[in-house]
Amino acid sequence: MNKHGFTLLTEQHLHEVDGTARLWRHEATGAQLLSINNSDENKCFGVNFRTPPADSTGVAHILEHSVLCGSDKYPVKEPFVELMKGSLQTFLNAFTFPDKTCYPIASCNLRDFYNLIDVYIDAVFHPRIDEDIFRQEGWHVEAETPDGPWSYKGVVYNEMKGVYSSPDSVLAEQSQQALFPDTLYSLDSGGNPENIPDLTYEAFYDFHSRYYHPSNARFFFWGDDPEDERLRLTAAALEGYTARPVNSDVPLQPRLETPRQIEVAYAASKGEKRALFTVNWLLGERGDVHQALLMEMLEHILEGLPGSPLRKALIASGLGEDTTGCGLETDLRQMYYSTGLKGVAPRDVQQAELLIFDTLAQLAEEGIPRSAVEAAVNSVEFAYRENNSGRFPRGLSAMVQSLTTWLYDGDPLAPLAWEAPLNALKARIVAGEPVFEQAIKDWFLNNEHRATVVLLPDTKLGKAREDAEKARVDAVQAAAGAEARARMVEETTRLMEAQSAPDSPEALATIPALGIEDLPRENALLPRAVAELPETFLTHELPTQGIAYATLLLPLANVPDRLVPLLPLFARSLTETGTAKRDFTELGALMAAKTGGLGAETLVGLVRGSRKTFGYLGVSGKAVYDKLPDLFALTREILLEPLTDADVLRERLGQMLLEGKARLEHGLQSAGHAAVSARLRARFNGASAIAERTSGLSYLESVRGLLERMDTDPQSVLNDLEELRSRIIARPGAVMDCTAEAQGLALVETEARQLLRSLSPARAGAATDFGNAPLELPKGEAFIAPAQINYVGKAANIYDQGYVYHGSASVILRSLRMGYLWERVRVRGGAYGAFCNLDRLGGTLVCASYRDPNVDDTLAAFDGMAEYLRTFSPDKAQLTQAIVGAVGDLDSYLLPDAKGAQSLSRWLTDDTDAARALMREEILSTTEKHFREFAEVLAEVARNGSTCVLGGPKTEAAAKEHGWSSTKLV
Ligand SMILES: [Zn+2]
């Protein structure tokens, strides 16, 4: 069959994707196009190239950024940003992998979908990529005056400095590189900051010419849009191109005969003595889907659960704080496995490494417990069946999967057609074949192609890097004569001018846009029914494909303030310490064998129109319908039959706290913008204060304190947890929530009645003022971390200033985020990003930047928003764009379980359909006048807002200068 110049190569009905897949080949160029036709309204498109780097200058990554900075048909500075401003996209981004670059988009609106595709296709094949774009996105010397000081700047340069500040990221990168010494996987496609300034514009331009050619392209479509149009529009885009040989093959790494040992230093703060390490094994080719599936299960067996043997052995050894390593990696041509420990003393690394091998040897010899195998098989199968890609569209998840074989000229459908290999593997397991024991022998114990990577702390490295960077740019300056210096200043000025010059209205008009008339006038409503059991029973009837999602909510109304920081540990302890009936290993295996997951967490928020906090412990589980009795039996067991053995509890809780501390330290530093925002919010209402105290910067303090208590007075911690139990686990005020099809809802109702009846009719203690007090914090705060970058935040409560919520705020803040802040803080400031958000329910307005080289400049940019709005007069097109974008946020696409969760959240916060309908009306009727009025609100934030900054030397300096309180983070 031939259509629009495409020849059909293969056609297959795939019930795993609920549709038909066709692989087409474009005759003129050889481009391939995988077309998946199913009923998913969340339509996906991607264009992908093999982009093997030849060095670590980050050329592939810089190009990924740069092609989205204007093209022939769309000659604006950043079409990507223009699309973000005013599209109904459900996904719009780009990714650089070690060997490929992907440009994916998704939308539920057909017109929008075609608009996005058109801009993306033109961007990759006809980008402007002039020298200024290269300098802005890659790197350049910023020379404001001939005499300096000069410095290196650039979006990717700065982004990668952030990545290299994180020991975990460095370890992950080094672990991969160590296994592939002879191939391109030994390079950093993202760019090593030390190598990025070696990249020339010529090499960058050449990389595009070489690899961004249709003959090296793989197109992907998914969803309910017509296939004929997919072929037609792609063919139209490829007109004029002819086939060209592109050598972009990804070679196989030859197997090594002897294990490698690699030691690398990481930048640590003063007094830091902890090392991190991984052991890494090269496995077989990703194209072997049978092996890939088997290794996926083996990964679950070894480390999937807290009680899994390898994870348990590493944690129980006390040699480190938490496990590390990515586990099974399947994105490259050859798979690998990576595991290890962080927070380990350098002298203990060898012992920990031996422990890994001993544990594996023991498993291979004595056999893997049946329960662990059942848990792994069910967990992997459940994940495939549920296919829950969260906010990431299902189609794009399928694309990323198919590329793992397709990119190496294998069958793109092989990774998607999981059912047959799964059944084959299950048959081998049932027949008693020791498949996992054999795999441990073949791929771990007798596999000499492995590498141990140790990251050692170096407290002088951060400073040394900064000095080296400075020396390098100083040398550039010193070597430049008067003429060259003048030219550098001129280039810097020209770039800055280009960055601040707005796009012309004619250029902007080229970007295809939706009009107000393309938007649904009304909100899509989420289903919810409320019944009494007699406790409240919320149901959301949705097509969940035979899976029920159930949450039991238990009020935290009786929790006293001093026990708040123990809530996360209490929640985790329910499923991770074991019960009176079984230890945590057996419990974990049973949960994994019978359910799709069971866990607890605190749910805290504000009720709309008040400053009242609601708080619950949410115990959530999911299971296929015929396993619902098991799910509820397990829920009953963890709630009502706690483990009482104090010795076991002490040991296990200590391990969990240590793990928790390591994760928190890493999380707070890598998502500093979230930490800073949470810290700022905590001062304005009690619900945010609880969130900060159970997951933010003050929680880290609490965890450190708890660890000390576990040493000095462990019984007191156990007593506190017991008190929490008696004050939380009881029937009064309990709410049951469930998302499923009608049949599943009925089954859950029966189970829920029984479960609720088994809970105590009275709750211990009296009601406290739970969650109604904000935190009292200094007006300016700084948290110092061993980082080269900063996270800068400023916030105020605008309802306290007298502002009354109006939907236009969503439009205005979105417009500031995508316009003014993007340009000032990202494009000109060199930060990776910046945002400003309003908590509609509570009134807190937060601005924050991430991976930011600046502190004061960014605060000035936040304060400048008011002045900007005073003189900003959006034309009709800009206004429409901002409104469409804001409506897109309202209508974001959700999978059924997320719809149910969202509906529950709206019920808890009293965010009624009427209130949301009003908000939509207000958004749709936003005018220029609203922008002007909001300027005064922001002026007040600038005057009276609070500041919080997390970061390195610049943060420390700013804290001194402004008199902020200053805390060392690590
Ligand atoms: Zn990037």
Short mmCIF file of N, CA and C in Angstrom, two decimals, residues 569-570 572-580 582-584 638 641-657 710 714-715 717-722 725:
data_model
loop_
_atom_site.label_atom_id
_atom_site.label_comp_id
_atom_site.label_asym_id
_atom_site.label_seq_id
_atom_site.Cartn_x
_atom_site.Cartn_y
_atom_site.Cartn_z
N LEU A 569 6.51 9.78 59.36
CA LEU A 569 7.06 8.51 59.84
C LEU A 569 5.94 7.56 60.21
N PHE A 570 4.91 8.10 60.86
CA PHE A 570 3.76 7.26 61.23
C PHE A 570 3.12 6.67 59.96
N ARG A 572 4.38 6.14 56.98
CA ARG A 572 5.23 5.12 56.37
C ARG A 572 5.26 3.85 57.20
N SER A 573 5.24 4.03 58.53
CA SER A 573 5.38 2.85 59.40
C SER A 573 4.22 1.87 59.21
N LEU A 574 3.07 2.38 58.77
CA LEU A 574 1.92 1.49 58.62
C LEU A 574 2.22 0.35 57.65
N THR A 575 2.90 0.67 56.55
CA THR A 575 3.15 -0.38 55.56
C THR A 575 4.60 -0.86 55.54
N GLU A 576 5.48 -0.21 56.31
CA GLU A 576 6.90 -0.55 56.15
C GLU A 576 7.57 -1.11 57.39
N THR A 577 6.81 -1.33 58.47
CA THR A 577 7.47 -1.94 59.63
C THR A 577 7.00 -3.36 59.88
N GLY A 578 5.92 -3.76 59.19
CA GLY A 578 5.35 -5.07 59.47
C GLY A 578 4.17 -4.95 60.41
N THR A 579 3.46 -6.06 60.61
CA THR A 579 2.29 -6.06 61.49
C THR A 579 2.47 -7.17 62.53
N ALA A 580 1.45 -7.33 63.38
CA ALA A 580 1.51 -8.40 64.38
C ALA A 580 1.58 -9.77 63.70
N ARG A 582 2.86 -10.46 60.44
CA ARG A 582 4.01 -10.76 59.56
C ARG A 582 5.02 -9.63 59.57
N ASP A 583 6.27 -9.99 59.28
CA ASP A 583 7.31 -8.96 59.27
C ASP A 583 7.18 -8.13 57.99
N PHE A 584 8.00 -7.08 57.92
CA PHE A 584 7.78 -6.12 56.82
C PHE A 584 8.14 -6.72 55.46
N ILE A 638 -2.98 -3.51 58.51
CA ILE A 638 -1.99 -2.47 58.83
C ILE A 638 -2.55 -1.44 59.81
N GLU A 641 -3.76 -4.15 63.36
CA GLU A 641 -2.92 -5.18 63.99
C GLU A 641 -1.46 -4.77 63.91
N PRO A 642 -1.10 -3.71 64.62
CA PRO A 642 0.26 -3.19 64.49
C PRO A 642 1.30 -4.14 65.08
N LEU A 643 2.50 -3.97 64.59
CA LEU A 643 3.64 -4.68 65.15
C LEU A 643 3.94 -4.09 66.52
N THR A 644 4.18 -4.92 67.51
CA THR A 644 4.43 -4.38 68.84
C THR A 644 5.83 -4.67 69.35
N ASP A 645 6.56 -5.51 68.64
CA ASP A 645 7.92 -5.86 69.08
C ASP A 645 8.81 -4.61 69.05
N ALA A 646 9.13 -4.07 70.25
CA ALA A 646 9.83 -2.79 70.34
C ALA A 646 11.22 -2.85 69.70
N ASP A 647 11.92 -3.99 69.85
CA ASP A 647 13.28 -4.07 69.28
C ASP A 647 13.24 -3.95 67.76
N VAL A 648 12.34 -4.72 67.17
CA VAL A 648 12.23 -4.69 65.70
C VAL A 648 11.82 -3.30 65.25
N LEU A 649 10.84 -2.73 65.96
CA LEU A 649 10.36 -1.40 65.59
C LEU A 649 11.47 -0.37 65.60
N ARG A 650 12.24 -0.41 66.70
CA ARG A 650 13.33 0.56 66.85
C ARG A 650 14.29 0.49 65.68
N GLU A 651 14.68 -0.73 65.35
CA GLU A 651 15.66 -0.90 64.30
C GLU A 651 15.11 -0.39 62.96
N ARG A 652 13.88 -0.80 62.69
CA ARG A 652 13.28 -0.46 61.41
C ARG A 652 13.01 1.05 61.29
N LEU A 653 12.53 1.64 62.37
CA LEU A 653 12.25 3.08 62.31
C LEU A 653 13.52 3.89 62.12
N GLY A 654 14.60 3.45 62.77
CA GLY A 654 15.89 4.12 62.61
C GLY A 654 16.32 4.09 61.15
N GLN A 655 16.18 2.93 60.50
CA GLN A 655 16.55 2.81 59.09
C GLN A 655 15.69 3.73 58.23
N MET A 656 14.39 3.74 58.53
CA MET A 656 13.48 4.56 57.71
C MET A 656 13.81 6.04 57.84
N LEU A 657 14.17 6.46 59.05
CA LEU A 657 14.50 7.87 59.26
C LEU A 657 15.77 8.25 58.50
N MET A 710 16.19 8.66 68.49
CA MET A 710 16.25 7.21 68.31
C MET A 710 17.49 6.65 68.99
N PRO A 714 14.79 6.02 72.38
CA PRO A 714 13.92 5.50 71.31
C PRO A 714 12.50 5.22 71.78
N GLN A 715 12.36 4.84 73.06
CA GLN A 715 11.01 4.50 73.53
C GLN A 715 10.07 5.69 73.40
N VAL A 717 9.98 7.87 71.07
CA VAL A 717 9.49 7.95 69.70
C VAL A 717 8.38 6.91 69.49
N LEU A 718 8.63 5.70 69.99
CA LEU A 718 7.62 4.65 69.87
C LEU A 718 6.32 5.06 70.55
N ASN A 719 6.46 5.69 71.72
CA ASN A 719 5.26 6.14 72.43
C ASN A 719 4.50 7.19 71.63
N ASP A 720 5.25 8.10 71.03
CA ASP A 720 4.60 9.14 70.22
C ASP A 720 3.82 8.53 69.05
N LEU A 721 4.44 7.56 68.41
CA LEU A 721 3.77 6.93 67.27
C LEU A 721 2.50 6.21 67.73
N GLU A 722 2.58 5.59 68.90
CA GLU A 722 1.43 4.89 69.45
C GLU A 722 0.32 5.88 69.77
N ARG A 725 -1.37 6.83 66.62
CA ARG A 725 -2.27 5.76 66.20
C ARG A 725 -3.63 5.87 66.89
#
